[in-house]
Short mmCIF file of C-alpha atoms in Angstrom, two decimals:
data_model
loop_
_atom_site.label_atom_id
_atom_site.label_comp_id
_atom_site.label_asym_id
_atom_site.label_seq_id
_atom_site.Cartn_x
_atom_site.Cartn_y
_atom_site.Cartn_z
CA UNK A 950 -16.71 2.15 -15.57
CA UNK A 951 -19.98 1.77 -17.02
CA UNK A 952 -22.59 5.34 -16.53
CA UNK A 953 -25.45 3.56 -14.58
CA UNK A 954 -22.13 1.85 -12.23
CA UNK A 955 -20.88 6.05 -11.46
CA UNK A 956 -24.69 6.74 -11.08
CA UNK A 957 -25.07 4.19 -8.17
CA UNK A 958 -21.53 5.07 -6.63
CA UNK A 959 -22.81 8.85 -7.40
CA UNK A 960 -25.76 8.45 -5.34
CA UNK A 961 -24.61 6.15 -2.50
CA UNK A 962 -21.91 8.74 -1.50
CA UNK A 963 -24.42 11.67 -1.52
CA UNK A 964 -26.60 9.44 0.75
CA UNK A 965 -23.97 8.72 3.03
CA UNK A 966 -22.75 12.57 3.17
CA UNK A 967 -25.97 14.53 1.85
CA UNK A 968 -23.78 16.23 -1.19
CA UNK A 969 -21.05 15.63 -3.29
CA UNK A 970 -18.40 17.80 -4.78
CA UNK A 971 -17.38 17.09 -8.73
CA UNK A 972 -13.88 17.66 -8.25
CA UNK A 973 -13.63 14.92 -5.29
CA UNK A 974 -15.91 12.84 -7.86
CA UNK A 975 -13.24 13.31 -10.20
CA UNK A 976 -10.80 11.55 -8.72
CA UNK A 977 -12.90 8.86 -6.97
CA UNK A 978 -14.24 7.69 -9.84
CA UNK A 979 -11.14 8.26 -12.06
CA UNK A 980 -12.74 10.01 -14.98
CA UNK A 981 -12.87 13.85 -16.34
CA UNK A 982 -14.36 16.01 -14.63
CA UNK A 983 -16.77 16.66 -18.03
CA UNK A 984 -18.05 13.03 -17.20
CA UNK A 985 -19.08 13.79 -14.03
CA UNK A 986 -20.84 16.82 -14.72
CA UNK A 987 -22.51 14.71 -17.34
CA UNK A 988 -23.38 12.64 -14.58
CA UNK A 989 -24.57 14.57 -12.35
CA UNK A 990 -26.56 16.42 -14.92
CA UNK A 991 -28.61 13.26 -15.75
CA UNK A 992 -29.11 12.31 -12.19
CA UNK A 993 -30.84 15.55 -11.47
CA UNK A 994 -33.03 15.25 -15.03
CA UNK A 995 -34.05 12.51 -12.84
CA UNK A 996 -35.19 13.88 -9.70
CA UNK A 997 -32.15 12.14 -7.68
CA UNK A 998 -30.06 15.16 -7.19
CA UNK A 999 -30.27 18.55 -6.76
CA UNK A 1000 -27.55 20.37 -8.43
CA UNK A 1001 -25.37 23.05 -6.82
CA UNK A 1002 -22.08 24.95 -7.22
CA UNK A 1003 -19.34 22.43 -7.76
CA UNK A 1004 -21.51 19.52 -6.85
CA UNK A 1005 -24.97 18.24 -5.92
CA UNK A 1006 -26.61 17.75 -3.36
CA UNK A 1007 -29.64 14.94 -2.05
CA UNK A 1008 -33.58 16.18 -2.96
CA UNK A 1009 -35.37 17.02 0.32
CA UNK A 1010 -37.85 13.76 -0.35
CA UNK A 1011 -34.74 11.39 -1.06
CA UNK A 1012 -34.57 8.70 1.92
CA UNK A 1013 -31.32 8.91 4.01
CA UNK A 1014 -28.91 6.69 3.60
CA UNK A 1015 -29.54 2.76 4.75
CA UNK A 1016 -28.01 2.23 8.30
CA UNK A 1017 -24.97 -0.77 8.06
CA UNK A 1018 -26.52 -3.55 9.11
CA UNK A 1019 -26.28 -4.57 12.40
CA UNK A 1020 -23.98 -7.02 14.13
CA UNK A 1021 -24.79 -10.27 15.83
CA UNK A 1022 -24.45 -10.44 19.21
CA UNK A 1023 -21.29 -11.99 20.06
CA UNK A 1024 -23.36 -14.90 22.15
CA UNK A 1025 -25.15 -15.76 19.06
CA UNK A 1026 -22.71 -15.85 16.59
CA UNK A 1027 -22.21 -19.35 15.49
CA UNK A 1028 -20.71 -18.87 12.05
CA UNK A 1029 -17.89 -16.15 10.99
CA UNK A 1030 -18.95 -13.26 8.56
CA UNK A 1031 -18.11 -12.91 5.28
CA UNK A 1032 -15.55 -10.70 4.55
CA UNK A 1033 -14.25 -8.67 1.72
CA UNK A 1034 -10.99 -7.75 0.79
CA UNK A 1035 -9.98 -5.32 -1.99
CA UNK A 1036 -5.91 -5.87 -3.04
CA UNK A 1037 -3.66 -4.98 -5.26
CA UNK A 1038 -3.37 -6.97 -8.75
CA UNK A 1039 0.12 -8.91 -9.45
CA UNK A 1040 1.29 -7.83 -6.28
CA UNK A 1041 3.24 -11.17 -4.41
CA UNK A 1042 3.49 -9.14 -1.42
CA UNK A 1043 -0.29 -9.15 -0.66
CA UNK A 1044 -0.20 -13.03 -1.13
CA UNK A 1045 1.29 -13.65 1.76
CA UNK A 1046 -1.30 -10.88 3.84
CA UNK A 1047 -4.21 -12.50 2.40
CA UNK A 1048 -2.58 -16.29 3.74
CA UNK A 1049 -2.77 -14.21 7.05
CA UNK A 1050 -6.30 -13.50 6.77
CA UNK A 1051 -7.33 -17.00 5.59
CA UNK A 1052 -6.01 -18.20 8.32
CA UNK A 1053 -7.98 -16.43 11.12
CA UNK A 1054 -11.05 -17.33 9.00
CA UNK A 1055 -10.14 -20.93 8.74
CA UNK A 1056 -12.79 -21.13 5.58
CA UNK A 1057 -11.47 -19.14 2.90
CA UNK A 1058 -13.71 -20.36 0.35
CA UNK A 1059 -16.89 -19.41 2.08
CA UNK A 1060 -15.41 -16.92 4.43
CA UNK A 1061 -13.10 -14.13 2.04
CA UNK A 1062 -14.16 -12.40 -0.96
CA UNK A 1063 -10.94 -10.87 -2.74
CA UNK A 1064 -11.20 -8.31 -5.38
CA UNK A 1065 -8.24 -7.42 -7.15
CA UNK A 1066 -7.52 -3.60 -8.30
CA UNK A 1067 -5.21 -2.42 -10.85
CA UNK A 1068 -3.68 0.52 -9.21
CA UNK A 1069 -6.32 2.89 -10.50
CA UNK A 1070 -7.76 4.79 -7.89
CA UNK A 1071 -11.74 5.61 -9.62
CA UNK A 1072 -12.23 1.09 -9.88
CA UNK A 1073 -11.31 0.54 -6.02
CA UNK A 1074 -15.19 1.73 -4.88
CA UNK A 1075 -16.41 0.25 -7.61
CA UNK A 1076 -14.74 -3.24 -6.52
CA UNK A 1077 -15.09 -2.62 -2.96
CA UNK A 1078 -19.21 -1.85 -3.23
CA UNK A 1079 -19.06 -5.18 -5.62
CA UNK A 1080 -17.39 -7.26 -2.47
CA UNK A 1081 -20.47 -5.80 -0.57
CA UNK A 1082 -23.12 -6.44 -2.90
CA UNK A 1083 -21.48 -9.94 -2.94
CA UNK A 1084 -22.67 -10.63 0.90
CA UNK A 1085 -19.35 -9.05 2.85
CA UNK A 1086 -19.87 -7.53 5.77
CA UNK A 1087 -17.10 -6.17 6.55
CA UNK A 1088 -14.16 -5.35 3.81
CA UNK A 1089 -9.82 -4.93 4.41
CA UNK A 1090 -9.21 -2.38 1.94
CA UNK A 1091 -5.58 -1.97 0.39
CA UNK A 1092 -6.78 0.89 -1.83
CA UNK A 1093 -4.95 2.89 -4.56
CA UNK A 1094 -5.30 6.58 -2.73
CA UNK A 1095 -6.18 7.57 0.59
CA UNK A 1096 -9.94 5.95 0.89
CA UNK A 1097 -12.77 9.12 1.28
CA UNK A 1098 -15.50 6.91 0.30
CA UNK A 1099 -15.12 4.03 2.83
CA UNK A 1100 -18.83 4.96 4.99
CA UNK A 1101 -20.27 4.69 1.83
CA UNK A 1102 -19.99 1.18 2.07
CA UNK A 1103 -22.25 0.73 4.72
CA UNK A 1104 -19.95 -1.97 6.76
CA UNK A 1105 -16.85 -2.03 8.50
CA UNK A 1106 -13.78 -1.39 7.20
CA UNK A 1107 -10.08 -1.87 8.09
CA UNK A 1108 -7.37 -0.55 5.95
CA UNK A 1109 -4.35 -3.06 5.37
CA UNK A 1110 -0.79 -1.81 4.83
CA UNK A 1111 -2.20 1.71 4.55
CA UNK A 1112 -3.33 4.20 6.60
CA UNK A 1113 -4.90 7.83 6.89
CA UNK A 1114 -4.03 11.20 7.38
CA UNK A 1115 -5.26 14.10 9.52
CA UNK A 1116 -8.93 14.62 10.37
CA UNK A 1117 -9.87 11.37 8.86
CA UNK A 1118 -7.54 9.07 11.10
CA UNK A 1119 -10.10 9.86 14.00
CA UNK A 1120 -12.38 6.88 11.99
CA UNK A 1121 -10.47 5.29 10.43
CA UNK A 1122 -8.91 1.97 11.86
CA UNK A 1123 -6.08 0.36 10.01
CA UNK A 1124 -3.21 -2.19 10.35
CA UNK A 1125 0.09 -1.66 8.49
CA UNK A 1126 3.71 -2.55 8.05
CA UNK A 1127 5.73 0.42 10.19
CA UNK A 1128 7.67 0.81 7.22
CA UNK A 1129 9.14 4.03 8.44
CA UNK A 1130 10.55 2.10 11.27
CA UNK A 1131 12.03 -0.69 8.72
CA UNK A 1132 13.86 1.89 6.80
CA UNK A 1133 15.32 3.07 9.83
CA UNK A 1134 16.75 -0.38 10.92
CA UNK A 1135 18.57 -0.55 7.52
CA UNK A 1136 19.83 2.66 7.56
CA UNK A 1137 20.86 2.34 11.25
CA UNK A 1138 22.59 -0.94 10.62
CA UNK A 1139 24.40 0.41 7.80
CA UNK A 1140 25.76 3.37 9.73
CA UNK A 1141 26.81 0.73 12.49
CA UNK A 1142 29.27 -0.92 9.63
CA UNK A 1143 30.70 2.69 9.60
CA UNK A 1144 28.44 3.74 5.92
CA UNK A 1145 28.17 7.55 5.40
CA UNK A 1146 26.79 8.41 2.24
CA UNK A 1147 23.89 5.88 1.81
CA UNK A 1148 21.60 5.89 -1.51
CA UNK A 1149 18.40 4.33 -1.79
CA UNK A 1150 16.62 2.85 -5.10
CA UNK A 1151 12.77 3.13 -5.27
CA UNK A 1152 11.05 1.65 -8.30
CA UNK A 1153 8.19 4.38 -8.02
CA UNK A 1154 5.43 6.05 -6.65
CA UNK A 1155 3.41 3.48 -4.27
CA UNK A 1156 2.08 3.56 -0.82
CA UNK A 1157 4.49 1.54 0.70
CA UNK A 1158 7.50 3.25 -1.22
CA UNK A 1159 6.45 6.19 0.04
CA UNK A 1160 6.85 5.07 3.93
CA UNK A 1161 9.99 3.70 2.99
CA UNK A 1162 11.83 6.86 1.40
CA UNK A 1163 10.32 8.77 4.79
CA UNK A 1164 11.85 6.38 6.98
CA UNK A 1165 14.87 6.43 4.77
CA UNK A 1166 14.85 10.56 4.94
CA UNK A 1167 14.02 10.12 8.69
CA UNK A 1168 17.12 7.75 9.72
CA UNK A 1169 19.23 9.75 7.43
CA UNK A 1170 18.83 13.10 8.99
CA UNK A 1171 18.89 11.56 12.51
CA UNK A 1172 22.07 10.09 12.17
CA UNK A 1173 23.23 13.25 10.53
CA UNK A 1174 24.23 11.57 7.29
CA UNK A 1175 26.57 13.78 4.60
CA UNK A 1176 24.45 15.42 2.06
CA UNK A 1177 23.98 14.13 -1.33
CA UNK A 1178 22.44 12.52 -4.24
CA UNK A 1179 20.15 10.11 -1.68
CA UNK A 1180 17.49 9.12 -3.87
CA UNK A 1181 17.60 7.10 -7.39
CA UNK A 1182 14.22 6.64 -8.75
CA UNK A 1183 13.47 4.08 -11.85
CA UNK A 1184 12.45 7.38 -13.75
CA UNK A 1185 16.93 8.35 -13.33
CA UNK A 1186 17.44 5.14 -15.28
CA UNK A 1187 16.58 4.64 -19.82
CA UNK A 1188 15.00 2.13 -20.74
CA UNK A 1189 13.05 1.37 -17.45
CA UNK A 1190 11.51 -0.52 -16.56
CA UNK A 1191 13.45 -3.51 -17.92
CA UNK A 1192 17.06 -4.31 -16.00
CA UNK A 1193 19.89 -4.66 -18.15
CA UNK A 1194 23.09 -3.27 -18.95
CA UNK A 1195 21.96 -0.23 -19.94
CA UNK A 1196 19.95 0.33 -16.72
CA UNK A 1197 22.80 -0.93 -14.34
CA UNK A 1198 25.22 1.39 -15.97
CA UNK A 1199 23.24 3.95 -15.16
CA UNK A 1200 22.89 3.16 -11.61
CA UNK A 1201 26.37 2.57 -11.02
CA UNK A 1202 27.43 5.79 -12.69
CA UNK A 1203 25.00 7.79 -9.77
CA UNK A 1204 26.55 5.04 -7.10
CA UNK A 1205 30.03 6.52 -7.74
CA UNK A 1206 29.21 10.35 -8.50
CA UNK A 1207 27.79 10.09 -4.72
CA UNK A 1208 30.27 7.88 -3.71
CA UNK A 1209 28.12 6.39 -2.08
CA UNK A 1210 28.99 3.07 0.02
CA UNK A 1211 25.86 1.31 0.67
CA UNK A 1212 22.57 0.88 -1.22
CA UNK A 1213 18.58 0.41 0.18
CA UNK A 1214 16.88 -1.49 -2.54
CA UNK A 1215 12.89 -1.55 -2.70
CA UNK A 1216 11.63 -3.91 -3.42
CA UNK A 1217 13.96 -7.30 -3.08
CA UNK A 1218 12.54 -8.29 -6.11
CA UNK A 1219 14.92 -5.44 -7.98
CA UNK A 1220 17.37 -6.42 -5.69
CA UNK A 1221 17.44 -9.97 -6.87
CA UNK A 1222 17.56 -8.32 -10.79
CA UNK A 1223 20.35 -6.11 -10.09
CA UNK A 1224 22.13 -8.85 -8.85
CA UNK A 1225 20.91 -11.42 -11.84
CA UNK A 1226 21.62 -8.39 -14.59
CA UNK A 1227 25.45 -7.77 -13.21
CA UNK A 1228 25.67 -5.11 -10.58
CA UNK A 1229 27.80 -7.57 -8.88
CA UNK A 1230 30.27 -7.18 -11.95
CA UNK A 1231 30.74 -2.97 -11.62
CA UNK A 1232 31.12 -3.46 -7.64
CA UNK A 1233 32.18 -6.08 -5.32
CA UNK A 1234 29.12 -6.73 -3.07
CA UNK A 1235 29.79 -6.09 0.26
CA UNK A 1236 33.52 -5.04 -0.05
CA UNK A 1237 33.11 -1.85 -2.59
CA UNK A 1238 29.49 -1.52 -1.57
CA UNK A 1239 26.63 -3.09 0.80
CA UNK A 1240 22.78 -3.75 -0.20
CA UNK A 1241 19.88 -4.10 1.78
CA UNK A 1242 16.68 -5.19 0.38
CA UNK A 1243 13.11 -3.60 1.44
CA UNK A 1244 10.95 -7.23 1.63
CA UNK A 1245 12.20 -10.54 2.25
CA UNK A 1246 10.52 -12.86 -0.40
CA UNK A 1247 14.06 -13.63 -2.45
CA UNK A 1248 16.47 -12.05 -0.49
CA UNK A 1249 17.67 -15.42 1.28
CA UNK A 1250 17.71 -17.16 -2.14
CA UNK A 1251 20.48 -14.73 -3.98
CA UNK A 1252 24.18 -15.08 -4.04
CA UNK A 1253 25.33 -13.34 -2.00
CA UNK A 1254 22.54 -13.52 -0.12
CA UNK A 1255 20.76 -10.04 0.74
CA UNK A 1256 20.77 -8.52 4.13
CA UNK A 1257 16.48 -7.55 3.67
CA UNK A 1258 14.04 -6.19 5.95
CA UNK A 1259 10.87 -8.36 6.74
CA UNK A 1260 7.64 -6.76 6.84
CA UNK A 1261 5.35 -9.31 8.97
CA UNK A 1262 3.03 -9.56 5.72
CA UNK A 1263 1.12 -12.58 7.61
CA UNK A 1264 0.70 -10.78 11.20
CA UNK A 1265 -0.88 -7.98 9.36
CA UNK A 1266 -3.27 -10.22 7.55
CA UNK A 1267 -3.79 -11.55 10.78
CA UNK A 1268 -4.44 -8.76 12.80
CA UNK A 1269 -6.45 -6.63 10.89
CA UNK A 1270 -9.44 -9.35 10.20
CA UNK A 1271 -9.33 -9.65 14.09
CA UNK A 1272 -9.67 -5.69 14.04
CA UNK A 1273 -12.23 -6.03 11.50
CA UNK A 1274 -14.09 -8.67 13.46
CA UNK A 1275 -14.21 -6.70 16.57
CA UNK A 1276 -15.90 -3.28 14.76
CA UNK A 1277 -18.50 -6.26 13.39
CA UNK A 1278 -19.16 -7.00 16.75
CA UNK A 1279 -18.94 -3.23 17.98
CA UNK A 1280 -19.39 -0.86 14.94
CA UNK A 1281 -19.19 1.65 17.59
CA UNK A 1282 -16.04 0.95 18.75
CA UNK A 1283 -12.66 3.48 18.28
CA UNK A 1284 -10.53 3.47 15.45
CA UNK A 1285 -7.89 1.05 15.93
CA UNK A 1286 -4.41 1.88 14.79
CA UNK A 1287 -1.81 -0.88 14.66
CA UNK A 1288 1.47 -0.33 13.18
CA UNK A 1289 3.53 -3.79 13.50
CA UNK A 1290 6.96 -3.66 13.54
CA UNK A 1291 9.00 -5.34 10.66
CA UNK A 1292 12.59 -7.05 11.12
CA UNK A 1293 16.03 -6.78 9.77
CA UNK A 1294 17.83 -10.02 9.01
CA UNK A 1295 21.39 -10.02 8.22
CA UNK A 1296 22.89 -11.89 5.59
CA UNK A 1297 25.67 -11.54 3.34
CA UNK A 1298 25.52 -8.78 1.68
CA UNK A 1299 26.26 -6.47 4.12
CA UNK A 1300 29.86 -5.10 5.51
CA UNK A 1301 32.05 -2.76 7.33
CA UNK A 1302 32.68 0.31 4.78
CA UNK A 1303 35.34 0.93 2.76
CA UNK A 1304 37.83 3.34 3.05
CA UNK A 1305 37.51 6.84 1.35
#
């Protein structure tokens, strides 16, 4: 990120909160903490900060911070706003959200601005103040991190498929995937087919894999599941992240030290490799061992075809424009917190356990 880019981020967060700290700057803005000393240093050569212990504060001359602006009445409103939305990059499952959104704002052209991050958490302000110096009112964020920055936007904002944690959930309204909850109906329909010792593979460290292994953990200690080896992580397997024989091998091998009997795959898209690189080849799929998918993009198109669960990526789309809409309308509304429920379809590739 270019200097004068930090120097306007810099400043439009001390506005919003009167100081700012460096080592919150640091990861914000996603450089060293020597940078933003730098920073700061040259904003208060300037007369723009005042510096203080482990931060800065605003001058006692500098003007507060601009007030969002203000919403149409309702009555008057004749055209819908514009409205940003920051996303993930190469992600498919945000495709589908953003089809949700388009389609409560029946203008997509005009109507959503989408800027696409790279999974580093010090570009997502920078994109999401560039959807607002763009003309949106209002931005869906889908951010890296949890979001400490959002009022420095000076709009609305919803999160999508994330959400927030202690004091800041007071204000902050968001609309998600219970992904907790879909963990638990594939671990829960597992244990129905009689499956004990249950292992789930998570590619790495995301927000949504993150929900998943705690509704995984969740289910598992509920139902009073066996202890053992739960969790395989792509960082248990050489070689990742490509899938081949290598990989599987490795997989297997932890499959049978657990001997374990069913398998939670997220995402369906490494469900659909395992299958296409020859897990099907060290066990018989559902007989020696069952798979469940976490999404439900491929899972119908595999042989056998995956038992997945099915986040409702276009009812969370949906829903959280129509949240954002209605803190447009009344900025001083409550947070909103919607957690929508995702489904478990049942294919093939699930069965009753097999014996010990």
């Amino acid at each position: 990120m270019l200097a004068a880019r930090r120097h306007a981020l810099i400043l439009r967060l001390a506005r919003e909160r009167g100081s700012v700290q460096v080592a919150e700057l640091v990861g914000i803005l996603g450089v060293s903490d020597v940078t933003v000393r730098r920073d700061l240093d040259q904003l208060a050569k300037a007369g723009q900060l005042d510096k203080v212990h482990g931060g800065a504060v605003l001058p006692a001359s500098a003007e507060p911070v601009p007030p969002a602006r203000p919403a149409q009445d309702p009555a008057e409103e004749t055209d819908l706003p514009v409205v940003g939305a920051l996303i993930p990059k190469s992600s498919y499952y945000f495709n589908r959200v953003v089809d949700g959104m388009r389609r409560v704002l029946r203008e997509p052209e005009g109507r959503l601005l989408v800027a696409v991050s790279d999974y580093q958490s010090g570009q997502d302000l920078s994109l999401a103040m560039g959807l607002v110096d763009s003309g949106a009112r209002a931005v869906l964020l889908a951010p890296t991190d949890e979001v400490e920055w959002a009022g420095a936007l000076g709009v609305p904002t919803v999160l999508v498929e994330r959400r927030s944690y202690g004091p800041a959930a007071a204000t902050t309204s968001w609309v998600r995937t219970d992904h907790e909850t879909g963990a638990g109906l594939a671990v829960r329909h597992l244990h129905e087919l009689g499956h004990r010792r249950i292992a789930m593979f998570a590619r790495g460290e995301t927000p949504t894999s993150r929900s998943v292994l705690s509704g995984f953990e969740q289910a598992a200690a509920a139902l009073s599941l066996p202890e053992m080896p739960r969790i395989i992580g792509s960082t248990d397997l050489d070689g990742w992240p490509k899938w081949g024989p290598e990989q599987i091998d490795a997989l297997a091998e932890r499959l049978r030290d657990s001997d374990a009997t069913a398998l939670l795959v997220h995402s369906d898209e490494d469900a659909l490799a395992l299958l296409q690189n020859g897990f099907a080849t060290r066990f018989a799929v559902p007989r020696e061992i069952s798979i469940v998918a976490y999404d439900d993009e491929f899972s119908a198109l595999t042989r056998p075809a995956l038992t997945a669960v099915s986040p409702p990526k276009e009812s969370v789309g949906e829903l959280a424009v129509r949240t954002l809409l209605d803190l447009v309308r009344d900025p001083s509304a409550p947070a909103r917190h919607v957690d929508v429920s995702p489904r478990l379809i049942v294919r093939e590739s699930t069965g009753v356990a097999r014996s010990a």
